[in-house]
CSV table of C-alpha atoms and ligand atoms in Angstrom, one decimal:
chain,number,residue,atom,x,y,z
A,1,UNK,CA,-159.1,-103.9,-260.6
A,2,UNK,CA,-157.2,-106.9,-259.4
A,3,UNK,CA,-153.8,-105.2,-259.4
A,4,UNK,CA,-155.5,-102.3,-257.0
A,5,UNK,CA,-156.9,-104.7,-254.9
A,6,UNK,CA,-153.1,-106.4,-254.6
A,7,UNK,CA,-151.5,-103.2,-253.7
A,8,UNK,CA,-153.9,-101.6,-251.3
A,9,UNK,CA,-153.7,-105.6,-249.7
A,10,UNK,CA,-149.6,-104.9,-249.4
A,11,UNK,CA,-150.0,-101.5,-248.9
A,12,UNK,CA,-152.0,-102.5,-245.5
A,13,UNK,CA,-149.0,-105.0,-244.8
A,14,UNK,CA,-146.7,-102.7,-244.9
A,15,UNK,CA,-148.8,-100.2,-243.0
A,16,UNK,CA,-149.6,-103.5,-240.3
A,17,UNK,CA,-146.1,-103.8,-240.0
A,18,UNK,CA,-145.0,-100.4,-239.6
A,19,UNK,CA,-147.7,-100.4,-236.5
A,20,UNK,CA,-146.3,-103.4,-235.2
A,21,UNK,CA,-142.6,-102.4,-235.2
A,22,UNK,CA,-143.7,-98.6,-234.0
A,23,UNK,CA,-145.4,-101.2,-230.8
A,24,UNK,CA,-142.1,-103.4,-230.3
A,25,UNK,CA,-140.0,-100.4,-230.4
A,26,UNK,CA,-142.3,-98.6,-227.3
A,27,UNK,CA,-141.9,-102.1,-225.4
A,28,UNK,CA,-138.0,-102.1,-225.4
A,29,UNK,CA,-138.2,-98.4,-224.2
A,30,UNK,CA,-139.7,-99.3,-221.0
A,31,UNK,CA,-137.5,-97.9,-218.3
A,32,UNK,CA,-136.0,-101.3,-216.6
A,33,UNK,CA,-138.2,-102.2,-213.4
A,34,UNK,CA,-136.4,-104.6,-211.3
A,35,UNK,CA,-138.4,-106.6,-208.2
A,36,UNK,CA,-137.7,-109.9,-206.5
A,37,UNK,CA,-140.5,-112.3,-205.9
A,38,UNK,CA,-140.4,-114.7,-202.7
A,39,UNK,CA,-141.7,-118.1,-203.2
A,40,UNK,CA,-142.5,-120.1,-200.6
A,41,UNK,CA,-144.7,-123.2,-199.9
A,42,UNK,CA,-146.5,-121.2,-197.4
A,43,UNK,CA,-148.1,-121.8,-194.2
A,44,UNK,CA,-151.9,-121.0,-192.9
A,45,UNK,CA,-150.4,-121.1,-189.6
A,46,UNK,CA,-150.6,-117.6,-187.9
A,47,UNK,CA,-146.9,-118.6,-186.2
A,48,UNK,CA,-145.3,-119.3,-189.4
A,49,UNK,CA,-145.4,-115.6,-189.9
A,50,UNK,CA,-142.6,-114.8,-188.1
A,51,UNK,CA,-140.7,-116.6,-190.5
A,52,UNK,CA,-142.0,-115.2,-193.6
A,53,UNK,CA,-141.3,-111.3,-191.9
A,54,UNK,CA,-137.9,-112.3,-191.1
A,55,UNK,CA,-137.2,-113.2,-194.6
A,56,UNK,CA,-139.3,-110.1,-196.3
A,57,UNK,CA,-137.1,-107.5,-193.6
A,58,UNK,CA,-133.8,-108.9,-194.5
A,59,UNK,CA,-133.9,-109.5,-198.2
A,60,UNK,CA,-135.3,-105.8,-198.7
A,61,UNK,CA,-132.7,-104.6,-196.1
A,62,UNK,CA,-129.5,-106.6,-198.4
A,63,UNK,CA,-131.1,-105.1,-201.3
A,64,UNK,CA,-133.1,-101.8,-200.6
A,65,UNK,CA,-134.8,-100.3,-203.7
A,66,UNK,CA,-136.1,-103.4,-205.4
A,67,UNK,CA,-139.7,-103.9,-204.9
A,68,UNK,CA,-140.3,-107.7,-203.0
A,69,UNK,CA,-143.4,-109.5,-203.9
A,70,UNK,CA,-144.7,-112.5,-202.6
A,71,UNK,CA,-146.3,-115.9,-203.9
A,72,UNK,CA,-147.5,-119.2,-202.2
A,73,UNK,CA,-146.5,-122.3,-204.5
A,74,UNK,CA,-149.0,-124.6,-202.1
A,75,UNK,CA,-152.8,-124.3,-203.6
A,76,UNK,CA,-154.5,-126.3,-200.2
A,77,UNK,CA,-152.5,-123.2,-198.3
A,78,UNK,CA,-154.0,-120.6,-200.7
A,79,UNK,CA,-157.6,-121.9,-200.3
A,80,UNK,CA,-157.0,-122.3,-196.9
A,81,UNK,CA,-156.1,-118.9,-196.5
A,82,UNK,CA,-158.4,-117.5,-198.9
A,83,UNK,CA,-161.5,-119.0,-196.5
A,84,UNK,CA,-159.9,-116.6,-194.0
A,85,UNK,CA,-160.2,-113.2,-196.7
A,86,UNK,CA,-156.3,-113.5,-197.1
A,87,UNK,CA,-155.1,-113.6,-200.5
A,88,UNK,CA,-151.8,-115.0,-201.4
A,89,UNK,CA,-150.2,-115.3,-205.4
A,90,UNK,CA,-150.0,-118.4,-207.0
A,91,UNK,CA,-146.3,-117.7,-208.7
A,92,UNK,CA,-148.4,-117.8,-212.0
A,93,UNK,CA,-150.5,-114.4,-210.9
A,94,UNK,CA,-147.4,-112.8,-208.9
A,95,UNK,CA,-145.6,-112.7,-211.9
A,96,UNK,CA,-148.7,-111.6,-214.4
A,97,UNK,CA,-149.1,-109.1,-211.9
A,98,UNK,CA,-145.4,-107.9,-212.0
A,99,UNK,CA,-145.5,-108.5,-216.0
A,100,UNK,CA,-148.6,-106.3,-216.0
A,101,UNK,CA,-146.7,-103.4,-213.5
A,102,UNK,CA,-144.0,-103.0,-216.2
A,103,UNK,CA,-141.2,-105.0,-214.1
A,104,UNK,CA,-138.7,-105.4,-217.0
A,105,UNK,CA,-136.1,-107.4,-214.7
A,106,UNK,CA,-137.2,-110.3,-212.7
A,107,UNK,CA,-135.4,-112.9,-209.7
A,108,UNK,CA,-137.7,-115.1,-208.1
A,109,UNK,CA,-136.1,-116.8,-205.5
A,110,UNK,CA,-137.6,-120.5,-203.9
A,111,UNK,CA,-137.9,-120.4,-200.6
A,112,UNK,CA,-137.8,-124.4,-200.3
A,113,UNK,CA,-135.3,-126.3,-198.3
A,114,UNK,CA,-134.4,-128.5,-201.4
A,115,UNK,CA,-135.3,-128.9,-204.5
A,116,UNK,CA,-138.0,-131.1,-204.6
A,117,UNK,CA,-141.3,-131.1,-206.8
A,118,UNK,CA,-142.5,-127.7,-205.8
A,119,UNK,CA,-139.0,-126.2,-206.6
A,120,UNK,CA,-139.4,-127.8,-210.4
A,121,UNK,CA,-143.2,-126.6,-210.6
A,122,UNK,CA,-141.5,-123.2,-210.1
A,123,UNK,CA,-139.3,-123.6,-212.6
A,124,UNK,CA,-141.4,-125.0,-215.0
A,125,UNK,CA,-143.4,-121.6,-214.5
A,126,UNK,CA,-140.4,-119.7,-214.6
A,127,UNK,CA,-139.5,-121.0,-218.0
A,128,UNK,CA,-142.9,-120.3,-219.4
A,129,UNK,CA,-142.9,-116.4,-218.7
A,130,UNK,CA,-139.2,-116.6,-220.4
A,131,UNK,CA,-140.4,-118.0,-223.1
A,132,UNK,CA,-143.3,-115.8,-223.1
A,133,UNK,CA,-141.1,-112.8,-223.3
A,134,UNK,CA,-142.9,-110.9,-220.9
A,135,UNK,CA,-139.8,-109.6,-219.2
A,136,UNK,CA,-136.5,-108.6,-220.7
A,137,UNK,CA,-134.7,-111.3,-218.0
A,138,UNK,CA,-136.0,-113.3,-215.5
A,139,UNK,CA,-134.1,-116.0,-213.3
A,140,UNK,CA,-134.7,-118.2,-210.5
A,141,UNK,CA,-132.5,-118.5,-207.4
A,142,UNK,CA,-132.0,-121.9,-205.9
A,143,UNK,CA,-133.6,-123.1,-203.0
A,144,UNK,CA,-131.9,-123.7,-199.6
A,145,UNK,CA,-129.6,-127.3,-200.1
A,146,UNK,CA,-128.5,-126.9,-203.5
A,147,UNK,CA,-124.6,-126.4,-203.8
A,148,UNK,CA,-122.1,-127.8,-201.8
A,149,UNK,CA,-121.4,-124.4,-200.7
A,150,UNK,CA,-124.9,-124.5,-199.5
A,151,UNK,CA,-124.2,-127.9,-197.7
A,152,UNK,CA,-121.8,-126.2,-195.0
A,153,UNK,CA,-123.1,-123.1,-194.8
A,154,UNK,CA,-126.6,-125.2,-194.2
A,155,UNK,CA,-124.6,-127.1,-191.6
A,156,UNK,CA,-123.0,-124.1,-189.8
A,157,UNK,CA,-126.3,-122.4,-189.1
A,158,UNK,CA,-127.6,-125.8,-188.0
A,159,UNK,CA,-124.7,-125.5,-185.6
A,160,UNK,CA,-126.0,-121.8,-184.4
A,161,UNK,CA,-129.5,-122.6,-184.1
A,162,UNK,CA,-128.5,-125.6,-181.7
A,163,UNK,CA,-129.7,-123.9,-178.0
A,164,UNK,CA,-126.6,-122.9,-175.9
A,165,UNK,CA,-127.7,-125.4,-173.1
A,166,UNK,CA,-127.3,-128.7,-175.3
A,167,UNK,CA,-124.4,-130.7,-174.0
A,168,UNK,CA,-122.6,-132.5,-176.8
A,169,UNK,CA,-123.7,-135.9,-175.3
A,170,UNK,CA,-127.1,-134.9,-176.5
A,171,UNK,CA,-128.8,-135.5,-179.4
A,172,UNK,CA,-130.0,-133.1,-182.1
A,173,UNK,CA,-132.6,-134.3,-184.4
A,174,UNK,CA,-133.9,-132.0,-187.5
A,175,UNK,CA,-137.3,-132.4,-188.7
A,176,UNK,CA,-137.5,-132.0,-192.4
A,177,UNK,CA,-140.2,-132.4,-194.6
A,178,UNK,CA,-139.8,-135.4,-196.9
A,179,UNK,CA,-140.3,-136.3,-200.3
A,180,UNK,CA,-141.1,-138.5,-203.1
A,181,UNK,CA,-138.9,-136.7,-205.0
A,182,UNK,CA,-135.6,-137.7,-205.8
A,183,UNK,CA,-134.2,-134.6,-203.9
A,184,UNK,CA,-135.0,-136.2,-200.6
A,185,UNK,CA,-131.6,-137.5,-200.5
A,186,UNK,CA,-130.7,-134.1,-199.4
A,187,UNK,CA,-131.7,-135.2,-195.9
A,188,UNK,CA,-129.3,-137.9,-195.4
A,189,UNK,CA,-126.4,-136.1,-197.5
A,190,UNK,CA,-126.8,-133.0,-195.1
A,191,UNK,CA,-126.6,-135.6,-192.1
A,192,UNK,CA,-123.7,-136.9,-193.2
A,193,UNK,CA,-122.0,-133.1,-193.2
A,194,UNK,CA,-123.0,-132.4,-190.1
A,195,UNK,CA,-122.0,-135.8,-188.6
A,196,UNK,CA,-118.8,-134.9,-189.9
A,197,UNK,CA,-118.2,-132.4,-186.7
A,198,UNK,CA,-120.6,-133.8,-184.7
A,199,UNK,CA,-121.9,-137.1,-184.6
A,200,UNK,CA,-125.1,-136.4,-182.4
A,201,UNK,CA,-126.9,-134.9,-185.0
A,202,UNK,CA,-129.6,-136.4,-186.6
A,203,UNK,CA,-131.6,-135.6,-189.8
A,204,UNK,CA,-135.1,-137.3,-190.1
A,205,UNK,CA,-138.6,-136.4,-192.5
A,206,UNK,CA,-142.0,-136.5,-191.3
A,207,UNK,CA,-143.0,-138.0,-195.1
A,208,UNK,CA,-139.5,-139.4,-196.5
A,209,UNK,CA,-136.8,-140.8,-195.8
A,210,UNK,CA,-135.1,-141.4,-192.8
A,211,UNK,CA,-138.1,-141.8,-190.5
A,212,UNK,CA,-138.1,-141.1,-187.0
A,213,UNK,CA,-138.1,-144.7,-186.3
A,214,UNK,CA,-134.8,-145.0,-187.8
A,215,UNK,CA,-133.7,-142.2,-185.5
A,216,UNK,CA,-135.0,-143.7,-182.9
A,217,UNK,CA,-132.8,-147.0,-183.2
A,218,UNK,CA,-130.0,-145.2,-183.9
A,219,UNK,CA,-130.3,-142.9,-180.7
A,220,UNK,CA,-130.8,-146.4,-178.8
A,221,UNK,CA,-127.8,-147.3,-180.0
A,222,UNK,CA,-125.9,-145.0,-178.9
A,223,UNK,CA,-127.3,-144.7,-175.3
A,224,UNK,CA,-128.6,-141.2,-176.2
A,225,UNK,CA,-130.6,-139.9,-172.9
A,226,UNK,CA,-131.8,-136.6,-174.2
A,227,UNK,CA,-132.8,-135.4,-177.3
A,228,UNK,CA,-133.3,-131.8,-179.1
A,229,UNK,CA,-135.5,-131.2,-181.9
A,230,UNK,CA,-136.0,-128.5,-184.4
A,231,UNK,CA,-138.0,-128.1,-187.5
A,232,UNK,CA,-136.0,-128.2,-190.3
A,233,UNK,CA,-138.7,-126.4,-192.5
A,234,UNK,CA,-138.8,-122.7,-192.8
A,235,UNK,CA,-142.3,-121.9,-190.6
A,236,UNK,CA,-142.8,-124.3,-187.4
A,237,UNK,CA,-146.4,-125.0,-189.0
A,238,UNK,CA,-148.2,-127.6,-188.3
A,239,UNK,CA,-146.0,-130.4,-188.9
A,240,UNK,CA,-143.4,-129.0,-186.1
A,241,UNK,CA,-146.7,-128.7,-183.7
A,242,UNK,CA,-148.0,-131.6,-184.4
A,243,UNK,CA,-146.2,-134.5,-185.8
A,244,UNK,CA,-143.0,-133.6,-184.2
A,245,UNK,CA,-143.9,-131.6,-181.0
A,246,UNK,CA,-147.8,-133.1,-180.8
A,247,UNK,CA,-148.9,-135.2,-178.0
A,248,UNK,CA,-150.3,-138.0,-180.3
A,249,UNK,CA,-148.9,-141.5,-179.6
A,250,UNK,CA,-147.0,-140.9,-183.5
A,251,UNK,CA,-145.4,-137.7,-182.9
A,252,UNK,CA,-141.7,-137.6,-182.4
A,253,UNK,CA,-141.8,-136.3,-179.0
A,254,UNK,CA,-144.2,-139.8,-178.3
A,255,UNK,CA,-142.0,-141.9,-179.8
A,256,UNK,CA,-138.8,-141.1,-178.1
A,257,UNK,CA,-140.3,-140.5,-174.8
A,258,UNK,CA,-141.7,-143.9,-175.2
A,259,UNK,CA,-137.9,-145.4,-176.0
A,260,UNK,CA,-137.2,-143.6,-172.4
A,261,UNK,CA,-135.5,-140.5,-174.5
A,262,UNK,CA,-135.9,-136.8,-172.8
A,263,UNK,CA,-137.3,-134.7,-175.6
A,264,UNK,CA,-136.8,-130.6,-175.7
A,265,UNK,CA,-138.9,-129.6,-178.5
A,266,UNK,CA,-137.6,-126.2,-180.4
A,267,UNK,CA,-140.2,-124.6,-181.7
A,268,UNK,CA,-138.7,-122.3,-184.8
A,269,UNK,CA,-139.0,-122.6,-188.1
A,270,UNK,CA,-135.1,-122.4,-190.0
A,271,UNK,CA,-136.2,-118.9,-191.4
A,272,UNK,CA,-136.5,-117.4,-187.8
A,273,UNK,CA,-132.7,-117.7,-187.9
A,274,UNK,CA,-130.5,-115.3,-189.5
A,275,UNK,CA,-127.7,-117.8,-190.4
A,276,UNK,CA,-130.0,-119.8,-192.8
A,277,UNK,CA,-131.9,-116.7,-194.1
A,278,UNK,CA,-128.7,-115.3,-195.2
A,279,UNK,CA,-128.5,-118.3,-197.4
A,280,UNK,CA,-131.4,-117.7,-199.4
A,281,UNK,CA,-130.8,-114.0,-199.4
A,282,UNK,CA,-127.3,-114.5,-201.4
A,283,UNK,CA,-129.3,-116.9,-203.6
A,284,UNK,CA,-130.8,-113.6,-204.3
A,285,UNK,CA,-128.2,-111.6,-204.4
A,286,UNK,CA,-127.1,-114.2,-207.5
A,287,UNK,CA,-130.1,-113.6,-209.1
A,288,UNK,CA,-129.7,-110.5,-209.2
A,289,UNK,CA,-126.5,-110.3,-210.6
A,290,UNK,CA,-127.3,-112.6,-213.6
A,291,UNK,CA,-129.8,-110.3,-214.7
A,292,UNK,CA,-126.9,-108.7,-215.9
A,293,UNK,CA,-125.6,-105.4,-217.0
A,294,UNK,CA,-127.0,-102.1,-215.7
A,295,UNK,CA,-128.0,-104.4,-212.3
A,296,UNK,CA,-127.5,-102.1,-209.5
A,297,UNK,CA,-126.3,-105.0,-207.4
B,301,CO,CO1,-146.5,-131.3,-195.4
């Protein structure tokens, strides 16, 4: 009785594992599905969409056939925008949507200036679903600032989004964002490079370091009489309306108006330029090369 009860056990192991392998081997047959997924912080502002077109129209024209989907990485944007009946994808339920739409080949690509928390949230995220083995191969392409490659092609498309008018007596201050993260040294390094050709170009953060008060003494300085400024942020959102462009007595325009400073506020966000979107789109095309053989790109 014992010995019967043994085999038929092993006899359903064996059958268990027949099952299992017949499963595994329909997984790896799946024909390969290859998509792209655009993160970006996001923006609730209706002008930041410009940016986020821009981006969507160029990557699909460099790489036409690959499905794009998007994903928000900033929750407060998501709610925000959810309030309004728009739903955006966490990069946690883009990807278990792509996982579940038999994508076999994955490249998300950060849409952040520098690699700063959000950028390693990502990747954390990334490295989960790899782990997971959801896909056959998934990467993640770099954000903006990341190589020294990126550093002067950053800085030439700085130098094209500069408006024709601007003499080279006057002043050209970037707005970036600004972090606690250790990546906020990106800011300066960048203004070193572009100082490097032209040393009235300026890089502050709304909430890092330098701050606009810095700028301000350094302008001073220099007897600067007139000032351009651009957000250095893919949308102009809010922080571009507001704390650089606002009328409030701490907005950059305030401030340097107030030091006798002419301001000429630029109101574009970096991804409304094609010089700077062509940087994240080869960050793509990378991506898509290391998911390696039978790539079409
Ligand atoms: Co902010």
């Amino acid at each position: 009785m014992m010995l019967v009860k043994t085999s038929a056990v092993a006899l359903f192991a064996v059958f268990c594992l027949i099952t299992m392998d017949g499963f595994a081997a329909g997984d790896h047959e799946r024909p390969r599905k290859e998509g792209i997924l655009l993160v970006a912080f996001g923006s609730s502002e209706k002008t930041a969409q410009v940016s986020f077109e821009n981006i969507d129209r160029k990557v699909k024209e460099a790489y036409p056939g690959i499905p794009v989907r998007w994903a928000y990485t900033s929750h407060i944007i998501r709610e925000k925008l959810a309030g309004k009946g728009k739903y955006l994808d966490s990069p946690e339920a883009a990807l278990a949507k792509m996982q579940d739409q038999n994508f076999t080949h994955v490249a998300v690509q950060s849409l952040h200036t520098i690699g700063g928390a959000e950028f390693h949230d990502l990747h954390r995220t990334v490295s989960a679903f790899r782990a997971m083995g959801g896909f056959e191969k998934i990467t993640l392409g770099y954000p903006l600032m990341s190589t020294r490659e990126d550093m002067e092609k950053v800085a030439a498309a700085v130098t094209a989004s500069i408006p024709a008018e601007r003499s080279k007596k006057d002043a050209v201050l970037l707005m970036g964002h600004g972090t606690h993260h250790p990546s906020n040294a990106f800011y300066a390094a960048l203004m070193f490079q572009l100082q490097l050709d032209d040393p009235n170009i300026f890089v502050g953060t709304v909430e890092g370091y330098p701050e606009v008060d810095l700028l301000k003494q350094l302008l001073l300085k220099k007897g600067i009489k007139k000032a351009y400024m651009l957000p250095f942020m893919s949308v102009a959102g809010d922080h571009a309306k507001n704390d650089m462009a606002g009328d409030e007595e701490d907005s950059w325009v305030s401030i340097l108006t107030g030091a006798g400073i002419k301001c000429v506020p630029v109101l574009k966000g970096t991804a409304e330029f094609d010089e700077y979107v062509a940087i994240w789109g080869d960050h793509v095309g990378e991506s898509l090369r290391q998911l390696g053989e039978g790539s079409i790109h």
